[in-house]
Structure formats: structure tokens, C-alpha cells
XYZ file of C-alpha atoms in Angstrom:
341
model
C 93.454 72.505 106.469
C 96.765 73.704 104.886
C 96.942 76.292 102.931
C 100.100 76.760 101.632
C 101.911 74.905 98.858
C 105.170 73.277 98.553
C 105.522 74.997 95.021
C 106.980 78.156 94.647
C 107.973 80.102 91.827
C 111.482 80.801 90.945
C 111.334 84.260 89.907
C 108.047 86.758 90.186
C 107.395 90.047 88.724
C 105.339 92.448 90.673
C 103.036 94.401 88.346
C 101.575 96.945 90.372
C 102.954 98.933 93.556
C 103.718 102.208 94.800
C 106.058 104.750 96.226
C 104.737 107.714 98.466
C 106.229 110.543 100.121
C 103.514 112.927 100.976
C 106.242 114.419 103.413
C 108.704 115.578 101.121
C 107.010 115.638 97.276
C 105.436 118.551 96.028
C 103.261 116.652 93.597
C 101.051 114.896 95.902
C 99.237 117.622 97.386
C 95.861 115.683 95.858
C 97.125 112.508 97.727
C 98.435 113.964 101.074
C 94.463 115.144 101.755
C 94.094 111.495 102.205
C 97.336 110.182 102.881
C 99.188 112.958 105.317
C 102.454 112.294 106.641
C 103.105 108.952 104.883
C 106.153 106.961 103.280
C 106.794 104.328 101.310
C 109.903 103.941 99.675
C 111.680 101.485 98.025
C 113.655 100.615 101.321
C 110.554 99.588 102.426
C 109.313 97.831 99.380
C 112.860 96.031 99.774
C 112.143 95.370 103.436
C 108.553 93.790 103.028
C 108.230 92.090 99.889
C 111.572 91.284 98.061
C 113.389 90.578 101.600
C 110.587 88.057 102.597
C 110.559 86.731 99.302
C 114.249 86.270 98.901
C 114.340 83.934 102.371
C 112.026 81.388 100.585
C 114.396 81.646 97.268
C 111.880 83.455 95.450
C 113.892 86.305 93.409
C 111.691 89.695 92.175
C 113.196 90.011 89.059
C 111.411 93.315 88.195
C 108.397 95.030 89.239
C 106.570 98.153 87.376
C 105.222 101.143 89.455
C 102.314 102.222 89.023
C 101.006 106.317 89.733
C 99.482 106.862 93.272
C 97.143 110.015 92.150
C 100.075 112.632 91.925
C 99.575 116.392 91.011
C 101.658 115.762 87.765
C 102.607 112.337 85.878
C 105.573 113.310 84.868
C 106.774 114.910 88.028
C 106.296 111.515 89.603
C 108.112 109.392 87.045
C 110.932 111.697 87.279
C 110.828 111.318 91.015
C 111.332 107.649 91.217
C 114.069 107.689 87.950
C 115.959 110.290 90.219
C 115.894 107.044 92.776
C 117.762 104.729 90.654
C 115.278 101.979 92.117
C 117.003 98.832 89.870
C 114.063 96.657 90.112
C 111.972 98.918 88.807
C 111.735 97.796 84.892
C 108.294 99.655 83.744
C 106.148 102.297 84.764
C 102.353 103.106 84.594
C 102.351 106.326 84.750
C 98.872 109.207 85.494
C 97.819 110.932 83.021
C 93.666 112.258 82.415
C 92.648 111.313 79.079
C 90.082 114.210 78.983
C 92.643 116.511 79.425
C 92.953 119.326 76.119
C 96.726 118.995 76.078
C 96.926 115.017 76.789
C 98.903 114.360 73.612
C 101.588 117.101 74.938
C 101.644 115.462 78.421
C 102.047 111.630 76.369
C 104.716 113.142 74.680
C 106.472 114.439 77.662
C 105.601 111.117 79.603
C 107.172 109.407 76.695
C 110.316 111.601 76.714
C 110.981 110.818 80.544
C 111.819 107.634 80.454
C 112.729 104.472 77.973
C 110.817 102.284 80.586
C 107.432 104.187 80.164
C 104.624 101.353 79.388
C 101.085 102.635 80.084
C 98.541 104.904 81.177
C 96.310 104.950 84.779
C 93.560 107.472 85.519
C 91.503 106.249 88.093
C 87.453 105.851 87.109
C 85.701 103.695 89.881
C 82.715 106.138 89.945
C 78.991 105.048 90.855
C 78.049 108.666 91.825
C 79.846 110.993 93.981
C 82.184 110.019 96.914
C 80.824 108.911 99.668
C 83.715 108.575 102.172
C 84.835 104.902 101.039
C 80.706 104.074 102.013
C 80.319 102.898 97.716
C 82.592 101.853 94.990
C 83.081 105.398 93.694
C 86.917 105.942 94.652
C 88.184 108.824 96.459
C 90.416 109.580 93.304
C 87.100 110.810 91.281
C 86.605 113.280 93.577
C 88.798 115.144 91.119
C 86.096 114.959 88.778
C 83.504 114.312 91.168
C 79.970 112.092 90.192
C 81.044 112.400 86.603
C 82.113 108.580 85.031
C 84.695 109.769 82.211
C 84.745 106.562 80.829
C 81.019 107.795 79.370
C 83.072 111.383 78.181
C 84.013 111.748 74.236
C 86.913 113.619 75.559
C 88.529 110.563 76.925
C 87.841 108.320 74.048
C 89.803 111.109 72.526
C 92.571 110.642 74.571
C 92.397 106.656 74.824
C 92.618 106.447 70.906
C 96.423 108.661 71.220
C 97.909 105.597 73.733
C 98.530 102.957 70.739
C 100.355 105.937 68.571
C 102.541 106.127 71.563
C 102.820 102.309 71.901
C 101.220 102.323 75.665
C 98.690 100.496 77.146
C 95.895 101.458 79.693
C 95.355 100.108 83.040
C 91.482 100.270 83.861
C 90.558 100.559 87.313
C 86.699 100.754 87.899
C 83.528 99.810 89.128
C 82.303 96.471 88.206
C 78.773 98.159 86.759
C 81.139 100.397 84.485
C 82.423 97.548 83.052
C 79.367 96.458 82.222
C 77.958 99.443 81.281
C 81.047 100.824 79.246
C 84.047 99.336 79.307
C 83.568 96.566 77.040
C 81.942 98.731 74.447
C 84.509 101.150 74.881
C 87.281 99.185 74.676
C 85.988 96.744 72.114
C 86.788 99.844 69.806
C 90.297 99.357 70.038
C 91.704 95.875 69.679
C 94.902 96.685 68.844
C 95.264 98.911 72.704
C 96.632 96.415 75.166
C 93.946 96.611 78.576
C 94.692 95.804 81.796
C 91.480 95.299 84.526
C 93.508 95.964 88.115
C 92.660 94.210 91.018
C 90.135 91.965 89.852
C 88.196 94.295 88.471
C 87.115 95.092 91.935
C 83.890 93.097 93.359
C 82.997 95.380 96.281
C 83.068 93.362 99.951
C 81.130 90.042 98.876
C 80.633 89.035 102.164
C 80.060 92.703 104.188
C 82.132 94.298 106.278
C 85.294 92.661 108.265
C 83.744 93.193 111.690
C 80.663 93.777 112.705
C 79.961 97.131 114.611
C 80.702 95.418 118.198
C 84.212 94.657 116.915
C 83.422 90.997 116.769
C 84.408 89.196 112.958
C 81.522 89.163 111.184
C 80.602 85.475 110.030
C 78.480 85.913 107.405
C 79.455 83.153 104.370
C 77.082 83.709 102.599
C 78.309 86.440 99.023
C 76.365 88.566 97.889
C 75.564 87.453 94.544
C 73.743 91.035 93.290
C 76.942 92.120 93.708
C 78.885 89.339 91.808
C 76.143 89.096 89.465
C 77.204 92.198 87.451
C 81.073 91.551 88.340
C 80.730 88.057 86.252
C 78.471 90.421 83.431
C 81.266 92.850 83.275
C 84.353 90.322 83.369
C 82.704 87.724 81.110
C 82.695 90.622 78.397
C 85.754 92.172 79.018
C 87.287 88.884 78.616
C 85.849 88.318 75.234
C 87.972 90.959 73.962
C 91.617 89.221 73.585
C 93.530 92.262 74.475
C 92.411 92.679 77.989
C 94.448 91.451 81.032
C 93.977 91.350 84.146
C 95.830 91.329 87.393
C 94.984 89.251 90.505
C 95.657 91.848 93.465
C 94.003 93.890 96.094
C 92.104 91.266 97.088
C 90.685 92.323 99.968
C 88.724 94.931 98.358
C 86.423 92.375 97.401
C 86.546 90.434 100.672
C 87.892 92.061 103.575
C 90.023 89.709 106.241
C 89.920 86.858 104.324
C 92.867 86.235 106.410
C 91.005 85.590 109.649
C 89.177 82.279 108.325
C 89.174 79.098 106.569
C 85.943 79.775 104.996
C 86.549 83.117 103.651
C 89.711 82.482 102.043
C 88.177 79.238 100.584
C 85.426 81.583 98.983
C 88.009 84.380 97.835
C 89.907 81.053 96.090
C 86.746 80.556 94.231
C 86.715 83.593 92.800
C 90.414 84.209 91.721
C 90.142 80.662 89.907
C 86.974 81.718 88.130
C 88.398 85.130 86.898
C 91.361 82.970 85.568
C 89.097 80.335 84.082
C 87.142 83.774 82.112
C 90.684 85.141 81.018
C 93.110 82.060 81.035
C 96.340 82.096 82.652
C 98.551 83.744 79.481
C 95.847 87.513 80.464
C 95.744 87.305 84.667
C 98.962 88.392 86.557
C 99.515 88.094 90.347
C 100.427 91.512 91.635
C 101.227 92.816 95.448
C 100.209 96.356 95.152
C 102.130 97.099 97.771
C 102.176 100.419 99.271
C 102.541 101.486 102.913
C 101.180 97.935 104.853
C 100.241 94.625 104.526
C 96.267 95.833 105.325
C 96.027 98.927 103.241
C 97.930 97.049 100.042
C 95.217 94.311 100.491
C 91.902 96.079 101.564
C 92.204 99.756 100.706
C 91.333 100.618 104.378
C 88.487 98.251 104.252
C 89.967 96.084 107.092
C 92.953 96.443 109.318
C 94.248 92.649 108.352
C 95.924 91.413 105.658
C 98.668 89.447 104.057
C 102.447 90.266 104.188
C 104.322 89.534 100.730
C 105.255 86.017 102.022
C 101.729 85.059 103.160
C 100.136 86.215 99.983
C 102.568 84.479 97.744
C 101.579 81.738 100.004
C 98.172 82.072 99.371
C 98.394 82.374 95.676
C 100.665 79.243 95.268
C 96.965 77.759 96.947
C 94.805 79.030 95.153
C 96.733 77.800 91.753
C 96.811 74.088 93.280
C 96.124 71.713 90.531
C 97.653 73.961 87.583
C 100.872 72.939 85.925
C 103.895 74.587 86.667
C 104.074 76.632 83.732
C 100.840 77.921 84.163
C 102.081 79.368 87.549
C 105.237 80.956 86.506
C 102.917 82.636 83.653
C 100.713 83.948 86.290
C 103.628 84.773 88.785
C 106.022 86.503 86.365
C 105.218 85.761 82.457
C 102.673 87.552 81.665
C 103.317 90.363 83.778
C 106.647 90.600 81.836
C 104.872 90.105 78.421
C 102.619 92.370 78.799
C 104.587 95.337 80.067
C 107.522 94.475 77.732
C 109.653 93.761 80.865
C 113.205 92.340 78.518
């Protein structure tokens, strides 16, 4: 079976990556418990995904970075501006809604840069951190067992983002959207909403290998688990201003690379969460940050795509669409919806 495509897009936009420097930076001493000693730059970013990219005649014509859990939003912003990165056209920057002074910090967010489009505090919490061992994300750990999508105080902050003309990129657990999110967010339908990576089905098929080290060859997904991912994406996509971007996608089924069968199952569901929000609301991003196995999996396997493969992979999974639909989901919306000129 092949699985690439003799289509490729002309242009892409990458909607979600990072840049790390736990060495150096001050403001990731949060990040550098987790994440000692590492780089990412954008000579790397250059390196692995617009190099690559470029051979095939594919030209990143802007990307937006999104915050890696720094000490202070603003400190990080003003980190990669002092860069002069050109390709960087937008930024999603951190900022906790709950906090009493978040209008001040939105207003000094907002004063940073021209190219400031929208808000990430990470929520994936189903309890309190278990060492990567359940969806709750080491990030929460900052506010650790509590879900502050559930908190008054960050409704409070959420309603400020549309007075500032930013959106809000939502990054949870599939039973908060289900649980929250939809109500939440169905409060504000003027706030532009963006679900990251997939909204974030948890390992559908298990673990990558089993304990012996052998690939585990299990096909069959677990459909508890997907059960309340389709609940929560089927109403977040009722609401017209949520997006969401396809990414990360070994999160929700780690080394799909090493088989037919898994990828054809991981195709499945990237098609379906397009078919819930239609092509003009779902965005391919890379979410690259240090390799090809921690930008796919989040340390949940040691494979994964490099930029080339996974544009690869994409441009099969979106067999069968019309070309237009595939620069939409490869660079249009992405540059619609973070204003990328």
C-alpha cells in the first residue's frame, strides 16, 4: 500500500510550534523541571520542517508560535520578537485566565507585539498528575487536580479576550469537553475557539510497545475512550466559532508510524473530526518542538514523523478531497483564523 500522494500543497502555514531554551531563559524555570537542558530554536525549526519542506517545493509561508508553559507570557513573546524569526506571523501567547490581574497582563500581552492573536493556558485535567499515566497534563500541576475550566474566575477572564480582539486555544481532556467546554464556550459566540491537537483522544489502541519491547499489535480502539471524544467534538462543533487543528497525533495513537493498520485507523479518525467541523474550522499543524517523536507523541512513543513524512501523511489522509479543500486545511484556515495578512 502507498501512502503518500502525488498532491502537495503549494504553500502551508504551520499553526502551532515552539521555541525552547531551558539553558539560557530565565522564564522557563516551570518548564526546565521537565524539560532540562533542552533547545529548540528556530535554526532548528528551519532545519527540520521548512528545509524538508522546501526540497519538495512546499514553501512555509508563516507559522504562529504558540507558549511552551513559560514563567511569564510576556517575557516569552518578547524573547522570540528579540529573534527577528521572519516566519513567525502570529503568536499564542500564556496567560491564566483566573489570574486577579489578567486584564493588566492582556494589556501588556497586547502592547508587546502587533502580531499578538490569542490566548493558551493549558487545562487537560482528569485529577491530579499522575506522571503522564492519565490525560491530566503535567502543565496542571500548576494548579494541581483543580479543572479551571469549572472556576468562575476563568470565565472571568475568558469573557476580557474578545475586548482585546484574541482568541483562545483550548487544550483539554476529551471528558472536559464534554463536561464543560461546550457549555462554556457556547456562552460566547462571538470568541473565536480553537480545540489543539484533535482535541486529544488518549492512546486508542494502548501503548506503542508492549512491556517486552515488542510493538504491541492490538487493532482493536478503544471505543470508551472515543465514545466521549465523538460526545465532546460533536458538540463543540455545533458551535460555529470553534476550530480545530489536526496535530499531535500521536497522542491519540502512539507509532502509528510503525504499521499499515494503525495509520489506516488514525486516517479514520482525522477524516471524521473533519467531516464534524468541515474543512473551512480544521487546520493541519506540526507542533514542532525539539523531535520528530516528542512533536508527535508527547513522550508517549519514541517514533514519529519528520515534517516531510507527516505532510506526507496528511496529503493521504485528505485523498479524495478537492484541491481547495486541501490548501484550506494546509494553509487557509490557519491564516484566516489567526489573521495571518
Amino acid at each position: 500500500m502507498t501512502t503518500s500522494s502525488s498532491y502537495y500543497p503549494k504553500e502551508v502555514v504551520d499553526p502551532h510550534h515552539h521555541f525552547i531554551d531551558t539553558v539560557n531563559n530565565t522564564f522557563q524555570t516551570f518548564l526546565s523541571q521537565f524539560a532540562a537542558n533542552v533547545t529548540c530554536l528556530p535554526a532548528d525549526y528551519t532545519r527540520d520542517v521548512i528545509e524538508p519542506l522546501a526540497k519538495v517545493g512546499v514553501k512555509m509561508i508563516a507559522s504562529v508560535h504558540v507558549e511552551a508553559m513559560p514563567d511569564c507570557g510576556v517575557e516569552e513573546v518578547k524573547w522570540v520578537e528579540q529573534m527577528k524569526v521572519a516566519y513567525v506571523k502570529a503568536y499564542v501567547a500564556s496567560a491564566n485566565l483566573t489570574d486577579d490581574n489578567i486584564e493588566v497582563q492582556l494589556q501588556e500581552l497586547v502592547g508587546t507585539t502587533s502580531k499578538l492573536r490569542g490566548i493558551r493556558w493549558i487545562l487537560d485535567c482528569v485529577g491530579k498528575f499522575e506522571n503522564g499515566n492519565t490525560a491530566t497534563h503535567v502543565a496542571t500541576t500548576r494548579h494541581d487536580g483543580i479543572c479551571l475550566l469549572k472556576a468562575p474566575e476563568f470565565e472571568r477572564g475568558l469573557a476580557l479576550l474578545e475586548k482585546y480582539n484574541l482568541s483562545f486555544d483550548l487544550q483539554c481532556a476529551p471528558i472536559q469537553l464534554v463536561e464543560t467546554a461546550a457549555t462554556l464556550f457556547g456562552r460566547y459566540p462571538s470568541l473565536k475557539v480553537c480545540i489543539d491537537h484533535m482535541g486529544k483522544p488518549r492512546t486508542v489502541l494502548g501503548d506503542d510497545l508492549l512491556p517486552c519491547g515488542s510493538v504491541n499489535p492490538n487493532v482493536v480502539m478503544d471505543e470508551a475512550e472515543l465514545k466521549v471524544w465523538r460526545a465532546g467534538m460533536t458538540a463543540m462543533a455545533k458551535l460555529p466559532n470553534v476550530h480545530v487543528k489536526l496535530s499531535m497525533l500521536g497522542y491519540t495513537l502512539p507509532g502509528w508510524m510503525r504499521t499499515k493498520q494503525r495509520q489506516e485507523l488514525l486516517k479514520s479518525l482525522v477524516r471524521e473530526t473533519i467531516e464534524l467541523f468541515g474543512v473551512n474550522r480544521c487546520m493541519v499543524a506540526w507542533n514542532w518542538h525539539v523531535n520528530s517523536a516528542v512533536s508527535d507523541a508527547d513522550n508517549l512513543s519514541q517514533v514519529g514523523p519528520d515534517a516531510l513524512e507527516l505532510l506526507e501523511k496528511f496529503c493521504w489522509f485528505f485523498e479524495g478531497y478537492s484541491d481547495e479543500d486541501k490548501d484550506r486545511l494546509f494553509a487557509g484556515t490557519a491564516k484566516e483564523f489567526y489573521r495571518i495578512g
